[in-house]
Protein backbone atom coordinates (compact mmCIF):
# COMPACT_ATOMS: atom_id res chain seq x y z
CA UNK A 1 0.00 0.00 0.00
CA UNK A 2 1.39 3.39 -1.01
CA UNK A 3 0.93 6.28 1.37
CA UNK A 4 -1.01 9.25 0.07
CA UNK A 5 2.17 11.32 -0.32
CA UNK A 6 3.79 8.38 -2.13
CA UNK A 7 7.12 8.88 -0.46
CA UNK A 8 10.23 10.49 -1.94
CA UNK A 9 10.26 10.62 -5.74
CA UNK A 10 6.71 9.26 -6.09
CA UNK A 11 5.05 10.35 -9.34
CA UNK A 12 1.47 9.07 -9.73
CA UNK A 13 1.35 9.92 -13.44
CA UNK A 14 4.35 7.64 -14.08
CA UNK A 15 2.66 4.78 -12.21
CA UNK A 16 -0.57 5.37 -14.12
CA UNK A 17 1.36 5.44 -17.42
CA UNK A 18 3.08 2.14 -16.61
CA UNK A 19 -0.27 0.52 -15.74
CA UNK A 20 -1.85 1.81 -18.95
CA UNK A 21 1.06 0.57 -21.07
CA UNK A 22 0.81 -2.87 -19.44
CA UNK A 23 -2.92 -3.01 -20.22
CA UNK A 24 -2.33 -1.96 -23.84
CA UNK A 25 0.27 -4.73 -24.19
CA UNK A 26 -2.08 -7.30 -22.64
CA UNK A 27 -4.89 -6.30 -25.01
CA UNK A 28 -2.55 -6.64 -27.99
CA UNK A 29 -1.51 -10.10 -26.76
CA UNK A 30 -5.15 -11.19 -26.39
CA UNK A 31 -5.98 -9.93 -29.90
CA UNK A 32 -3.00 -11.78 -31.37
CA UNK A 33 -3.99 -14.98 -29.55
CA UNK A 34 -7.56 -14.72 -30.83
CA UNK A 35 -6.34 -14.25 -34.40
CA UNK A 36 -3.96 -17.19 -34.01
CA UNK A 37 -6.86 -19.35 -32.83
CA UNK A 38 -9.05 -18.22 -35.72
CA UNK A 39 -11.43 -16.26 -33.48
CA UNK A 40 -11.90 -13.27 -35.73
CA UNK A 41 -15.67 -12.93 -35.43
CA UNK A 42 -17.77 -10.92 -33.01
CA UNK A 43 -21.21 -11.55 -31.59
CA UNK A 44 -23.98 -10.58 -34.01
CA UNK A 45 -24.53 -6.81 -34.16
CA UNK A 46 -27.55 -5.09 -35.73
CA UNK A 47 -26.88 -2.54 -38.45
CA UNK A 48 -28.68 0.62 -37.45
CA UNK A 49 -29.33 3.58 -39.74
CA UNK A 50 -27.11 6.51 -38.76
CA UNK A 51 -30.10 8.47 -37.42
CA UNK A 52 -30.82 5.65 -34.90
CA UNK A 53 -27.25 4.75 -33.90
CA UNK A 54 -26.29 6.32 -30.57
CA UNK A 55 -22.84 7.14 -29.20
CA UNK A 56 -22.95 5.78 -25.66
CA UNK A 57 -20.51 6.10 -22.75
CA UNK A 58 -20.57 3.40 -20.07
CA UNK A 59 -18.51 4.26 -17.01
CA UNK A 60 -17.58 1.17 -15.02
CA UNK A 61 -18.23 -0.89 -18.14
CA UNK A 62 -15.64 -3.55 -17.30
CA UNK A 63 -17.59 -4.69 -14.23
CA UNK A 64 -20.22 -7.41 -14.18
CA UNK A 65 -23.27 -5.18 -14.67
CA UNK A 66 -21.49 -2.76 -17.00
CA UNK A 67 -20.09 -5.44 -19.29
CA UNK A 68 -23.51 -7.03 -19.68
CA UNK A 69 -24.97 -3.63 -20.54
CA UNK A 70 -22.17 -3.13 -23.08
CA UNK A 71 -23.01 -6.50 -24.67
CA UNK A 72 -26.64 -5.45 -25.01
CA UNK A 73 -25.85 -2.00 -26.42
CA UNK A 74 -23.32 -3.42 -28.88
CA UNK A 75 -25.72 -6.12 -30.06
CA UNK A 76 -28.31 -3.38 -30.68
CA UNK A 77 -25.82 -1.69 -33.04
CA UNK A 78 -24.76 1.38 -31.04
CA UNK A 79 -21.27 2.87 -30.77
CA UNK A 80 -20.07 2.19 -27.22
CA UNK A 81 -17.17 3.71 -25.30
CA UNK A 82 -16.25 2.18 -21.95
CA UNK A 83 -14.41 4.21 -19.32
CA UNK A 84 -13.06 2.09 -16.47
CA UNK A 85 -10.09 2.30 -14.11
CA UNK A 86 -10.13 -1.51 -13.68
CA UNK A 87 -10.19 -1.13 -9.89
CA UNK A 88 -12.89 -3.78 -9.54
CA UNK A 89 -13.77 -4.38 -13.21
CA UNK A 90 -11.88 -6.77 -15.48
CA UNK A 91 -10.89 -6.18 -19.09
CA UNK A 92 -11.54 -9.88 -19.68
CA UNK A 93 -15.27 -9.03 -19.42
CA UNK A 94 -14.93 -6.95 -22.60
CA UNK A 95 -12.15 -8.61 -24.57
CA UNK A 96 -14.58 -10.10 -27.06
CA UNK A 97 -15.29 -6.53 -28.31
CA UNK A 98 -11.67 -5.33 -28.62
CA UNK A 99 -10.99 -4.30 -32.19
CA UNK A 100 -14.67 -3.92 -33.13
CA UNK A 101 -15.23 -0.64 -35.04
CA UNK A 102 -18.17 0.35 -32.78
CA UNK A 103 -16.27 -0.23 -29.52
CA UNK A 104 -13.69 1.83 -27.65
CA UNK A 105 -12.09 1.09 -24.27
CA UNK A 106 -10.55 3.89 -22.23
CA UNK A 107 -8.57 3.15 -19.09
CA UNK A 108 -9.31 6.09 -16.85
CA UNK A 109 -11.07 7.26 -13.72
CA UNK A 110 -14.33 9.20 -13.57
CA UNK A 111 -12.73 11.67 -11.16
CA UNK A 112 -10.47 12.86 -14.03
CA UNK A 113 -11.86 15.07 -16.81
CA UNK A 114 -12.45 13.46 -20.21
CA UNK A 115 -13.86 15.06 -23.35
CA UNK A 116 -16.16 12.83 -25.38
CA UNK A 117 -19.12 13.53 -27.64
CA UNK A 118 -21.88 11.14 -26.65
CA UNK A 119 -25.66 10.88 -26.84
CA UNK A 120 -26.15 8.86 -23.63
CA UNK A 121 -24.17 8.11 -20.47
CA UNK A 122 -24.65 5.09 -18.22
CA UNK A 123 -22.75 5.87 -15.02
CA UNK A 124 -21.98 2.56 -13.31
CA UNK A 125 -18.52 3.36 -11.95
CA UNK A 126 -18.42 2.35 -8.29
CA UNK A 127 -16.34 -0.08 -6.24
CA UNK A 128 -18.60 -3.12 -6.06
CA UNK A 129 -17.31 -4.97 -3.04
CA UNK A 130 -17.09 -3.81 0.60
CA UNK A 131 -13.29 -4.19 0.87
CA UNK A 132 -12.92 -1.74 -2.03
CA UNK A 133 -15.04 0.92 -0.30
CA UNK A 134 -12.20 1.36 2.21
CA UNK A 135 -9.86 3.05 -0.30
PDB file of C-alpha atoms in Angstrom:
ATOM      1  CA  UNK A   1       0.000   0.000   0.000  1.00  0.00           C
ATOM      2  CA  UNK A   2       1.394   3.386  -1.013  1.00  0.00           C
ATOM      3  CA  UNK A   3       0.926   6.276   1.367  1.00  0.00           C
ATOM      4  CA  UNK A   4      -1.014   9.255   0.069  1.00  0.00           C
ATOM      5  CA  UNK A   5       2.165  11.316  -0.318  1.00  0.00           C
ATOM      6  CA  UNK A   6       3.790   8.380  -2.133  1.00  0.00           C
ATOM      7  CA  UNK A   7       7.120   8.883  -0.462  1.00  0.00           C
ATOM      8  CA  UNK A   8      10.228  10.492  -1.942  1.00  0.00           C
ATOM      9  CA  UNK A   9      10.255  10.625  -5.738  1.00  0.00           C
ATOM     10  CA  UNK A  10       6.710   9.258  -6.092  1.00  0.00           C
ATOM     11  CA  UNK A  11       5.050  10.352  -9.338  1.00  0.00           C
ATOM     12  CA  UNK A  12       1.465   9.070  -9.732  1.00  0.00           C
ATOM     13  CA  UNK A  13       1.349   9.922 -13.444  1.00  0.00           C
ATOM     14  CA  UNK A  14       4.350   7.637 -14.080  1.00  0.00           C
ATOM     15  CA  UNK A  15       2.662   4.779 -12.212  1.00  0.00           C
ATOM     16  CA  UNK A  16      -0.572   5.373 -14.119  1.00  0.00           C
ATOM     17  CA  UNK A  17       1.364   5.438 -17.418  1.00  0.00           C
ATOM     18  CA  UNK A  18       3.077   2.137 -16.608  1.00  0.00           C
ATOM     19  CA  UNK A  19      -0.270   0.521 -15.737  1.00  0.00           C
ATOM     20  CA  UNK A  20      -1.851   1.810 -18.952  1.00  0.00           C
ATOM     21  CA  UNK A  21       1.061   0.568 -21.069  1.00  0.00           C
ATOM     22  CA  UNK A  22       0.807  -2.866 -19.439  1.00  0.00           C
ATOM     23  CA  UNK A  23      -2.917  -3.007 -20.216  1.00  0.00           C
ATOM     24  CA  UNK A  24      -2.326  -1.964 -23.839  1.00  0.00           C
ATOM     25  CA  UNK A  25       0.267  -4.727 -24.185  1.00  0.00           C
ATOM     26  CA  UNK A  26      -2.083  -7.301 -22.638  1.00  0.00           C
ATOM     27  CA  UNK A  27      -4.893  -6.300 -25.007  1.00  0.00           C
ATOM     28  CA  UNK A  28      -2.553  -6.641 -27.989  1.00  0.00           C
ATOM     29  CA  UNK A  29      -1.512 -10.097 -26.764  1.00  0.00           C
ATOM     30  CA  UNK A  30      -5.153 -11.189 -26.392  1.00  0.00           C
ATOM     31  CA  UNK A  31      -5.977  -9.931 -29.903  1.00  0.00           C
ATOM     32  CA  UNK A  32      -2.998 -11.782 -31.372  1.00  0.00           C
ATOM     33  CA  UNK A  33      -3.987 -14.976 -29.553  1.00  0.00           C
ATOM     34  CA  UNK A  34      -7.560 -14.720 -30.829  1.00  0.00           C
ATOM     35  CA  UNK A  35      -6.339 -14.247 -34.399  1.00  0.00           C
ATOM     36  CA  UNK A  36      -3.956 -17.192 -34.007  1.00  0.00           C
ATOM     37  CA  UNK A  37      -6.858 -19.355 -32.830  1.00  0.00           C
ATOM     38  CA  UNK A  38      -9.047 -18.217 -35.718  1.00  0.00           C
ATOM     39  CA  UNK A  39     -11.429 -16.256 -33.477  1.00  0.00           C
ATOM     40  CA  UNK A  40     -11.899 -13.266 -35.733  1.00  0.00           C
ATOM     41  CA  UNK A  41     -15.674 -12.930 -35.430  1.00  0.00           C
ATOM     42  CA  UNK A  42     -17.766 -10.919 -33.013  1.00  0.00           C
ATOM     43  CA  UNK A  43     -21.208 -11.548 -31.586  1.00  0.00           C
ATOM     44  CA  UNK A  44     -23.979 -10.579 -34.013  1.00  0.00           C
ATOM     45  CA  UNK A  45     -24.531  -6.812 -34.160  1.00  0.00           C
ATOM     46  CA  UNK A  46     -27.551  -5.088 -35.733  1.00  0.00           C
ATOM     47  CA  UNK A  47     -26.880  -2.543 -38.449  1.00  0.00           C
ATOM     48  CA  UNK A  48     -28.681   0.620 -37.448  1.00  0.00           C
ATOM     49  CA  UNK A  49     -29.327   3.584 -39.736  1.00  0.00           C
ATOM     50  CA  UNK A  50     -27.105   6.507 -38.759  1.00  0.00           C
ATOM     51  CA  UNK A  51     -30.099   8.468 -37.422  1.00  0.00           C
ATOM     52  CA  UNK A  52     -30.825   5.653 -34.901  1.00  0.00           C
ATOM     53  CA  UNK A  53     -27.247   4.750 -33.898  1.00  0.00           C
ATOM     54  CA  UNK A  54     -26.295   6.319 -30.565  1.00  0.00           C
ATOM     55  CA  UNK A  55     -22.844   7.137 -29.199  1.00  0.00           C
ATOM     56  CA  UNK A  56     -22.954   5.784 -25.657  1.00  0.00           C
ATOM     57  CA  UNK A  57     -20.505   6.098 -22.752  1.00  0.00           C
ATOM     58  CA  UNK A  58     -20.570   3.405 -20.065  1.00  0.00           C
ATOM     59  CA  UNK A  59     -18.505   4.257 -17.008  1.00  0.00           C
ATOM     60  CA  UNK A  60     -17.582   1.169 -15.017  1.00  0.00           C
ATOM     61  CA  UNK A  61     -18.230  -0.894 -18.143  1.00  0.00           C
ATOM     62  CA  UNK A  62     -15.637  -3.553 -17.298  1.00  0.00           C
ATOM     63  CA  UNK A  63     -17.586  -4.691 -14.231  1.00  0.00           C
ATOM     64  CA  UNK A  64     -20.224  -7.411 -14.184  1.00  0.00           C
ATOM     65  CA  UNK A  65     -23.268  -5.182 -14.668  1.00  0.00           C
ATOM     66  CA  UNK A  66     -21.494  -2.760 -16.996  1.00  0.00           C
ATOM     67  CA  UNK A  67     -20.091  -5.441 -19.290  1.00  0.00           C
ATOM     68  CA  UNK A  68     -23.510  -7.033 -19.675  1.00  0.00           C
ATOM     69  CA  UNK A  69     -24.967  -3.635 -20.539  1.00  0.00           C
ATOM     70  CA  UNK A  70     -22.168  -3.132 -23.081  1.00  0.00           C
ATOM     71  CA  UNK A  71     -23.008  -6.504 -24.667  1.00  0.00           C
ATOM     72  CA  UNK A  72     -26.641  -5.447 -25.006  1.00  0.00           C
ATOM     73  CA  UNK A  73     -25.851  -2.001 -26.420  1.00  0.00           C
ATOM     74  CA  UNK A  74     -23.318  -3.415 -28.876  1.00  0.00           C
ATOM     75  CA  UNK A  75     -25.723  -6.119 -30.064  1.00  0.00           C
ATOM     76  CA  UNK A  76     -28.309  -3.377 -30.681  1.00  0.00           C
ATOM     77  CA  UNK A  77     -25.818  -1.694 -33.040  1.00  0.00           C
ATOM     78  CA  UNK A  78     -24.756   1.376 -31.043  1.00  0.00           C
ATOM     79  CA  UNK A  79     -21.268   2.867 -30.768  1.00  0.00           C
ATOM     80  CA  UNK A  80     -20.070   2.191 -27.219  1.00  0.00           C
ATOM     81  CA  UNK A  81     -17.174   3.710 -25.303  1.00  0.00           C
ATOM     82  CA  UNK A  82     -16.247   2.182 -21.952  1.00  0.00           C
ATOM     83  CA  UNK A  83     -14.405   4.208 -19.320  1.00  0.00           C
ATOM     84  CA  UNK A  84     -13.061   2.094 -16.466  1.00  0.00           C
ATOM     85  CA  UNK A  85     -10.091   2.302 -14.111  1.00  0.00           C
ATOM     86  CA  UNK A  86     -10.125  -1.506 -13.682  1.00  0.00           C
ATOM     87  CA  UNK A  87     -10.190  -1.132  -9.893  1.00  0.00           C
ATOM     88  CA  UNK A  88     -12.886  -3.782  -9.538  1.00  0.00           C
ATOM     89  CA  UNK A  89     -13.769  -4.383 -13.211  1.00  0.00           C
ATOM     90  CA  UNK A  90     -11.880  -6.767 -15.484  1.00  0.00           C
ATOM     91  CA  UNK A  91     -10.888  -6.176 -19.092  1.00  0.00           C
ATOM     92  CA  UNK A  92     -11.541  -9.878 -19.682  1.00  0.00           C
ATOM     93  CA  UNK A  93     -15.268  -9.035 -19.425  1.00  0.00           C
ATOM     94  CA  UNK A  94     -14.929  -6.946 -22.598  1.00  0.00           C
ATOM     95  CA  UNK A  95     -12.149  -8.609 -24.573  1.00  0.00           C
ATOM     96  CA  UNK A  96     -14.577 -10.098 -27.065  1.00  0.00           C
ATOM     97  CA  UNK A  97     -15.293  -6.533 -28.307  1.00  0.00           C
ATOM     98  CA  UNK A  98     -11.673  -5.335 -28.619  1.00  0.00           C
ATOM     99  CA  UNK A  99     -10.989  -4.305 -32.189  1.00  0.00           C
ATOM    100  CA  UNK A 100     -14.668  -3.915 -33.129  1.00  0.00           C
ATOM    101  CA  UNK A 101     -15.234  -0.639 -35.037  1.00  0.00           C
ATOM    102  CA  UNK A 102     -18.169   0.353 -32.778  1.00  0.00           C
ATOM    103  CA  UNK A 103     -16.270  -0.228 -29.518  1.00  0.00           C
ATOM    104  CA  UNK A 104     -13.688   1.829 -27.651  1.00  0.00           C
ATOM    105  CA  UNK A 105     -12.092   1.090 -24.270  1.00  0.00           C
ATOM    106  CA  UNK A 106     -10.547   3.895 -22.233  1.00  0.00           C
ATOM    107  CA  UNK A 107      -8.573   3.154 -19.089  1.00  0.00           C
ATOM    108  CA  UNK A 108      -9.311   6.086 -16.847  1.00  0.00           C
ATOM    109  CA  UNK A 109     -11.066   7.261 -13.723  1.00  0.00           C
ATOM    110  CA  UNK A 110     -14.331   9.198 -13.569  1.00  0.00           C
ATOM    111  CA  UNK A 111     -12.725  11.674 -11.161  1.00  0.00           C
ATOM    112  CA  UNK A 112     -10.471  12.864 -14.026  1.00  0.00           C
ATOM    113  CA  UNK A 113     -11.859  15.069 -16.810  1.00  0.00           C
ATOM    114  CA  UNK A 114     -12.454  13.464 -20.208  1.00  0.00           C
ATOM    115  CA  UNK A 115     -13.861  15.064 -23.347  1.00  0.00           C
ATOM    116  CA  UNK A 116     -16.157  12.825 -25.382  1.00  0.00           C
ATOM    117  CA  UNK A 117     -19.123  13.526 -27.637  1.00  0.00           C
ATOM    118  CA  UNK A 118     -21.882  11.136 -26.648  1.00  0.00           C
ATOM    119  CA  UNK A 119     -25.660  10.883 -26.835  1.00  0.00           C
ATOM    120  CA  UNK A 120     -26.148   8.861 -23.632  1.00  0.00           C
ATOM    121  CA  UNK A 121     -24.174   8.108 -20.467  1.00  0.00           C
ATOM    122  CA  UNK A 122     -24.649   5.090 -18.221  1.00  0.00           C
ATOM    123  CA  UNK A 123     -22.746   5.869 -15.017  1.00  0.00           C
ATOM    124  CA  UNK A 124     -21.985   2.559 -13.307  1.00  0.00           C
ATOM    125  CA  UNK A 125     -18.524   3.361 -11.953  1.00  0.00           C
ATOM    126  CA  UNK A 126     -18.418   2.352  -8.289  1.00  0.00           C
ATOM    127  CA  UNK A 127     -16.344  -0.083  -6.243  1.00  0.00           C
ATOM    128  CA  UNK A 128     -18.597  -3.117  -6.060  1.00  0.00           C
ATOM    129  CA  UNK A 129     -17.307  -4.972  -3.039  1.00  0.00           C
ATOM    130  CA  UNK A 130     -17.093  -3.812   0.600  1.00  0.00           C
ATOM    131  CA  UNK A 131     -13.285  -4.188   0.873  1.00  0.00           C
ATOM    132  CA  UNK A 132     -12.918  -1.736  -2.033  1.00  0.00           C
ATOM    133  CA  UNK A 133     -15.035   0.917  -0.297  1.00  0.00           C
ATOM    134  CA  UNK A 134     -12.199   1.357   2.213  1.00  0.00           C
ATOM    135  CA  UNK A 135      -9.860   3.052  -0.296  1.00  0.00           C
TER     136      UNK A 135
END
